Every structure is written in C-alpha cells, then in structure tokens.
GROMACS .gro file of C-alpha atoms in nm:
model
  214
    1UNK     CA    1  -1.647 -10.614  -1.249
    2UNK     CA    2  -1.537 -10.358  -0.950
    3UNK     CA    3  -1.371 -10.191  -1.198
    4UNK     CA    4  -1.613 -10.116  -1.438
    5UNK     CA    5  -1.777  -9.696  -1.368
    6UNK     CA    6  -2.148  -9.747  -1.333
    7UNK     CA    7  -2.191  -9.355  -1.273
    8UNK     CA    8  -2.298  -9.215  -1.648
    9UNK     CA    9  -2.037  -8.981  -1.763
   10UNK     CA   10  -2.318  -8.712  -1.835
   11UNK     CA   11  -2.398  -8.726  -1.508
   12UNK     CA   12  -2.038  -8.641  -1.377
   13UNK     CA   13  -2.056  -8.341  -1.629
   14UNK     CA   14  -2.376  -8.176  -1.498
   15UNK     CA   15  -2.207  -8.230  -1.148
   16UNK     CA   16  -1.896  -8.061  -1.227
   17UNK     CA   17  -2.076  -7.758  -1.429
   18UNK     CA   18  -2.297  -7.708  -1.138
   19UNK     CA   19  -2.048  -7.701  -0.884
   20UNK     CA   20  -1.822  -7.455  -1.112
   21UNK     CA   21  -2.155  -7.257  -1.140
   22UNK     CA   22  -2.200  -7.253  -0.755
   23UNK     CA   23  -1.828  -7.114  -0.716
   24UNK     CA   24  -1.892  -6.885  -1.003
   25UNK     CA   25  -2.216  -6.763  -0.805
   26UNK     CA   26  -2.017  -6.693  -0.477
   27UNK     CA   27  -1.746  -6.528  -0.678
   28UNK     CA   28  -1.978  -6.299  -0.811
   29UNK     CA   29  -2.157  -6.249  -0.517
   30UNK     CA   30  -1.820  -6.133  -0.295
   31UNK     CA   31  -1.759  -5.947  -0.635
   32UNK     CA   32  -2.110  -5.805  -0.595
   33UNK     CA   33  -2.092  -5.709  -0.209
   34UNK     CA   34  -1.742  -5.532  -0.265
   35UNK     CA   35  -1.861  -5.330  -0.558
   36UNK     CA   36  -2.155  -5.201  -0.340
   37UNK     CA   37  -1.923  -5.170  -0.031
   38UNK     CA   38  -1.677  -4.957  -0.208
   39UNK     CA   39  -1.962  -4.747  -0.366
   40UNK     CA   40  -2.110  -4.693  -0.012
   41UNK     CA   41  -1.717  -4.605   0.077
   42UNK     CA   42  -1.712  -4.343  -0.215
   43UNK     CA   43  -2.030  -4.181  -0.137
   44UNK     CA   44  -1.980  -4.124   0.184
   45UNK     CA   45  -1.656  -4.004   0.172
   46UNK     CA   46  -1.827  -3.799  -0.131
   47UNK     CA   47  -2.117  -3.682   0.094
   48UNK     CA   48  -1.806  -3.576   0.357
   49UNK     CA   49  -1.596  -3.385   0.123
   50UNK     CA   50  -1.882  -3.198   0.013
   51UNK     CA   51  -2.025  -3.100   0.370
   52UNK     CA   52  -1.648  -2.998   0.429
   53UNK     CA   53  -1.681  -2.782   0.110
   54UNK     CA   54  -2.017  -2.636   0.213
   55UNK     CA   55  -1.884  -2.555   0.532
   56UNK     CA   56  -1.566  -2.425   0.398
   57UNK     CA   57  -1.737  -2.208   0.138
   58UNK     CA   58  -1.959  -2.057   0.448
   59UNK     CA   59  -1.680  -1.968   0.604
   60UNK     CA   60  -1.518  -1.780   0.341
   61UNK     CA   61  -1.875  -1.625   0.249
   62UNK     CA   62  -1.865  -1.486   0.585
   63UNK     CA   63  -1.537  -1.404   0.653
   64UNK     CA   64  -1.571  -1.163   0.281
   65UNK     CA   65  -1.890  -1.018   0.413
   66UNK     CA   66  -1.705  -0.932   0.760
   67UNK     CA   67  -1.407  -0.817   0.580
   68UNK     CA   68  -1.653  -0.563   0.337
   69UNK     CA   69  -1.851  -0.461   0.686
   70UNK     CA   70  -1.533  -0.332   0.810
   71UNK     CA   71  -1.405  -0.170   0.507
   72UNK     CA   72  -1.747   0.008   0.478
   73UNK     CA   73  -1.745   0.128   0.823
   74UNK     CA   74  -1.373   0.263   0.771
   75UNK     CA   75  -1.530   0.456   0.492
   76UNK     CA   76  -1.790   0.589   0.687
   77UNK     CA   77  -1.604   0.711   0.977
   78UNK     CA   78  -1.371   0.868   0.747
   79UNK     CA   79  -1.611   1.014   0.552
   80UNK     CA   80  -1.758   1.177   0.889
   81UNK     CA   81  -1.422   1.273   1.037
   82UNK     CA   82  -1.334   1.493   0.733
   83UNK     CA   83  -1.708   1.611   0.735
   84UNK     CA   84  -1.665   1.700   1.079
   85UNK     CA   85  -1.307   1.885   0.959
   86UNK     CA   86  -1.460   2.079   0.666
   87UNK     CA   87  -1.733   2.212   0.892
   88UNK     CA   88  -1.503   2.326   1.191
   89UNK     CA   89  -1.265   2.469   0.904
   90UNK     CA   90  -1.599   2.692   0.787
   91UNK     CA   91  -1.670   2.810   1.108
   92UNK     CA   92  -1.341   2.893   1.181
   93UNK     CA   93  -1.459   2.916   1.548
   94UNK     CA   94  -1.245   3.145   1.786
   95UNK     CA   95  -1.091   3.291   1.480
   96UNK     CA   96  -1.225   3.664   1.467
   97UNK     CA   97  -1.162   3.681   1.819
   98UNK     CA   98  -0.801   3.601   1.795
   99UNK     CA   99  -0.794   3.809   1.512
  100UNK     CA  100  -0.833   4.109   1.709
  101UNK     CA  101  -0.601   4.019   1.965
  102UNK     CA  102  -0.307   4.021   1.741
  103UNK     CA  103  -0.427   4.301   1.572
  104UNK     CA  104  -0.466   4.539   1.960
  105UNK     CA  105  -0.116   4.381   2.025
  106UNK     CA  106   0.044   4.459   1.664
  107UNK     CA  107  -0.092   4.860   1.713
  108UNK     CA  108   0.184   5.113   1.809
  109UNK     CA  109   0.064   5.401   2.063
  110UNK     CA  110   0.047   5.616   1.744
  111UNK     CA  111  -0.164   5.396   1.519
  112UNK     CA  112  -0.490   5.293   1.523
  113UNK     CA  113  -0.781   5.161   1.246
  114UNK     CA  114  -1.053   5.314   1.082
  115UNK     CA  115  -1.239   5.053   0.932
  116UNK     CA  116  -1.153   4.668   0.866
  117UNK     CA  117  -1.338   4.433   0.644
  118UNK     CA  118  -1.317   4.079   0.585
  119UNK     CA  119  -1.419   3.829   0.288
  120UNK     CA  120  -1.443   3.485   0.312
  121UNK     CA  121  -1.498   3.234  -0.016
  122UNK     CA  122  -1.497   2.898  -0.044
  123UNK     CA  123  -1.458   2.664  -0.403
  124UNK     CA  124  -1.431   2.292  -0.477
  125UNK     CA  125  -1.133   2.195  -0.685
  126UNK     CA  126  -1.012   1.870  -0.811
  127UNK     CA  127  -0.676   1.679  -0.687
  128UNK     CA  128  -0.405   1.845  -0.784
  129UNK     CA  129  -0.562   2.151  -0.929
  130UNK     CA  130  -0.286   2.447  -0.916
  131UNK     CA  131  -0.456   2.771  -0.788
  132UNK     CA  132  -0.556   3.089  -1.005
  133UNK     CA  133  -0.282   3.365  -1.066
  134UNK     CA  134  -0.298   3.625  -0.740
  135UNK     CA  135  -0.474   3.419  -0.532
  136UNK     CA  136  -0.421   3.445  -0.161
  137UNK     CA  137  -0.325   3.191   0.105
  138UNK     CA  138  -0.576   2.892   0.095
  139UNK     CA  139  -0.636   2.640   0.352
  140UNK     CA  140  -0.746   2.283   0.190
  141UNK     CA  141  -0.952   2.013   0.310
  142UNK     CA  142  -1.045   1.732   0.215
  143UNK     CA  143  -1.418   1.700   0.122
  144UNK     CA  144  -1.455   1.324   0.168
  145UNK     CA  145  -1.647   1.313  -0.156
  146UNK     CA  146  -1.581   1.003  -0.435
  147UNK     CA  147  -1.426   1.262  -0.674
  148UNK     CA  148  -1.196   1.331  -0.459
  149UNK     CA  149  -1.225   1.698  -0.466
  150UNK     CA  150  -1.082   1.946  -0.169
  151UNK     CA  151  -1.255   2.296  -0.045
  152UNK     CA  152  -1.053   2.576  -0.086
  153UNK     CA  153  -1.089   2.868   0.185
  154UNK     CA  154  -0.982   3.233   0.127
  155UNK     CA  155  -0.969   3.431   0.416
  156UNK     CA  156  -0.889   3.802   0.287
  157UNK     CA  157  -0.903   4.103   0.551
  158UNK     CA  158  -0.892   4.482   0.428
  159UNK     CA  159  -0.755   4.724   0.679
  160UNK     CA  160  -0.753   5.107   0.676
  161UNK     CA  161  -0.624   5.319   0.953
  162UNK     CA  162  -0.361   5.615   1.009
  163UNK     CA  163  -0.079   5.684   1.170
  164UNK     CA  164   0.076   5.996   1.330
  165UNK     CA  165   0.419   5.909   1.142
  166UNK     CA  166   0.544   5.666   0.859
  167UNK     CA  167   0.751   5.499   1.117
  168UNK     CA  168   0.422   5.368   1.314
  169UNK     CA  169   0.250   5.227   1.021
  170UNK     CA  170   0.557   5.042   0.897
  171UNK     CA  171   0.639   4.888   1.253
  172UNK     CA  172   0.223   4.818   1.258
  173UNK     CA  173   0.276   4.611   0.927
  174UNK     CA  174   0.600   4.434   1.055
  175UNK     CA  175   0.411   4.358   1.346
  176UNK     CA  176   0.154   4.208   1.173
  177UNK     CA  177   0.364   3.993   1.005
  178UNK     CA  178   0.540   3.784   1.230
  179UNK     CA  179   0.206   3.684   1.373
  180UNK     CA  180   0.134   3.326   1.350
  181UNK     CA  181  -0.196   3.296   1.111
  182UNK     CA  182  -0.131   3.626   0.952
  183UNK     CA  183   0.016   3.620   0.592
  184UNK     CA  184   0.089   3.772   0.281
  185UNK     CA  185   0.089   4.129   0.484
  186UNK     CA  186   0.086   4.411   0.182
  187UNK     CA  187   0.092   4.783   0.250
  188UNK     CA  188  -0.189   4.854  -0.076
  189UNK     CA  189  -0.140   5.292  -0.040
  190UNK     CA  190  -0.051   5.561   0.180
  191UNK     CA  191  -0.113   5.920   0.196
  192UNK     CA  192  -0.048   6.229   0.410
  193UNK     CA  193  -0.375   6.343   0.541
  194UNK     CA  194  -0.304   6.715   0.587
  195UNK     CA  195  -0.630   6.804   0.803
  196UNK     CA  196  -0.576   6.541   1.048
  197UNK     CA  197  -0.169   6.560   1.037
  198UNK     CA  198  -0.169   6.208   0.985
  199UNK     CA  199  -0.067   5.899   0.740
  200UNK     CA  200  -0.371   5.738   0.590
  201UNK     CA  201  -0.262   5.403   0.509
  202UNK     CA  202  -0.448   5.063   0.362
  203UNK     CA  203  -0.312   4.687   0.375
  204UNK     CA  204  -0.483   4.378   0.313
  205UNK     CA  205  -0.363   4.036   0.422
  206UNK     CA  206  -0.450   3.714   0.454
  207UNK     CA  207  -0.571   3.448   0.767
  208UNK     CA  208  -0.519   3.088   0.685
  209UNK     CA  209  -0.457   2.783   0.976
  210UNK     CA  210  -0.179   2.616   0.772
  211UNK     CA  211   0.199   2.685   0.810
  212UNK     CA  212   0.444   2.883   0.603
  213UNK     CA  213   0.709   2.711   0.461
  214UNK     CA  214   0.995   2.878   0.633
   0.00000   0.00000   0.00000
C-alpha cells in the first residue's frame, strides 16, 4: 500500500503548468524591464545626441554669421578707402600750386608766359577698357562700385608765352619735361613776332600722379 500514488495525476499537471507559467511570467517580466530599460537607454542617449546637434548647429550658425559680419565690414571699409581715394584724386589738392613752382623754376631769364589754361575731365570706364586714340596721360582709380568700373582723370594744360630766342623756348620745354608730374610735353607752334622781336610759342602737356614707365 505505501507504494500506491494517492496524488491524482491531473493534479500534478495543473501544478507543473502553473509553475512553468510562473517562470514564464518572470521571464517575461525581466524580458519586459530590459526592453523598457534599453528604450530609456536609447532615448536618452537620443535626447543627448540631439542637444549636441542643436548646440553644434548654433555654433556653426554663429560662427557663418560672424564670418559674413566680417566680410561685410571688409567691404565697407574698402569701399570707403577707395571713396576716400577717388575724392582726394578729384581735388587734386596742392596740385596747382606745385604746378606753378615747376613751371617759375622751368622759365629761362628770357622766357616768360602769356596765358595758361587748364582742363580737367573725368569718365567711368569698365575693367580693362583700352583708352580712345590721342588721349592724354590718365590717372585711374578705382571707383569701389559692383561693376567694377575705374574713373579716368585727364589733366590737360595749354601754355602760350614767348621767348627772346628759339634757344629759350626749347630749353623752357626740356625743362618742363624732366619734371616729375609733367608729361607728354609738345611744342603745338611757333612764330617770330616781329613787333615785339620775340618767339611766340604754344605747348600743351599733361599732369597726371602716376609714374612713367622709364
């Protein structure tokens, strides 16, 4: 009789399916609680990279906006510095005044002027535009302008005077021509002016700031 199972074998079944159910339970449940761990892992490390990309994007935003601040204010002080240049080259302040200096210490004893005239003009041309046929000496500056363009200023000066001998006008021209400033010195006509017993003479040249090519 002590060997004989009393316990119904149903009964062993339900015990062994619920304790299989219990571990599956606690299976699932560590399953569970490492799912949602991880996904709390992932978006934080999601929310991380992202405030790292925010703050990485700022940067750059502002380092491009510094970058085009500076590049703006090149531009403008530029822009003003060859302003300032075009101006002072208009003016041409001092210029008349050293003008007539060379021109008292070019004169021989026996030459003098009898009327001078200068004539100024100004034009806009492109890059690289060649100059008309006969044109004088031109300075060029740069306008600062998006085009690009330069101002072109002719300086032209028209002298008349005499001479008591050929000899004094020619060393007057000569003179005038090794004068810094002083260019494209042309004797334009001479005569003998009988009543006066002198040479009547005109010359034109040109004033410009830039140098001769030697």
């Amino acid at each position: 009789m002590a060997d004989i199972d009393m316990i119904p074998r149903s009964y062993r079944d339900g015990v062994r399916l619920r304790r299989i159910a219990r571990q599956t339970a606690c299976a699932l449940a560590v399953v569970v609680v490492a799912t949602a761990a991880g996904h709390a892992t992932l978006r934080w490390s999601s929310v991380a990279m992202e405030r790292k990309a925010t703050l990485l994007r700022s940067a750059a935003s502002a380092a491009q906006t510094d970058l085009q601040r500076a590049a703006i204010e090149r531009e403008t002080a530029l822009r003003d510095q060859q302003r300032a240049g075009v101006l002072g080259a208009v003016r041409r302040e001092g210029e008349l005044a050293a003008f007539a200096q060379a021109i008292d210490s070019a004169l021989p004893a026996d030459t003098w002027l009898t009327a001078l005239a200068l004539r100024r003009s100004t034009r806009l041309a492109p890059p690289g535009a060649a100059l008309p046929p006969g044109s004088g000496a031109q300075d060029t500056f740069a306008t600062g302008n998006a085009q690009g363009d330069t101002l072109l200023l002719d300086s032209q000066v028209e002298l008349s005077g005499q001479a008591a001998s050929y000899e004094g006008m020619t060393d007057f021209l000569a003179n005038l021509g090794r004068i810094p400033g002083l260019v494209n010195v042309q004797l334009q006509s001479s005569s003998v002016n009988a009543e006066v017993r002198a040479i009547d003479f005109r010359a034109t040249l040109s004033l410009t700031q830039h140098k001769e090519a030697e």
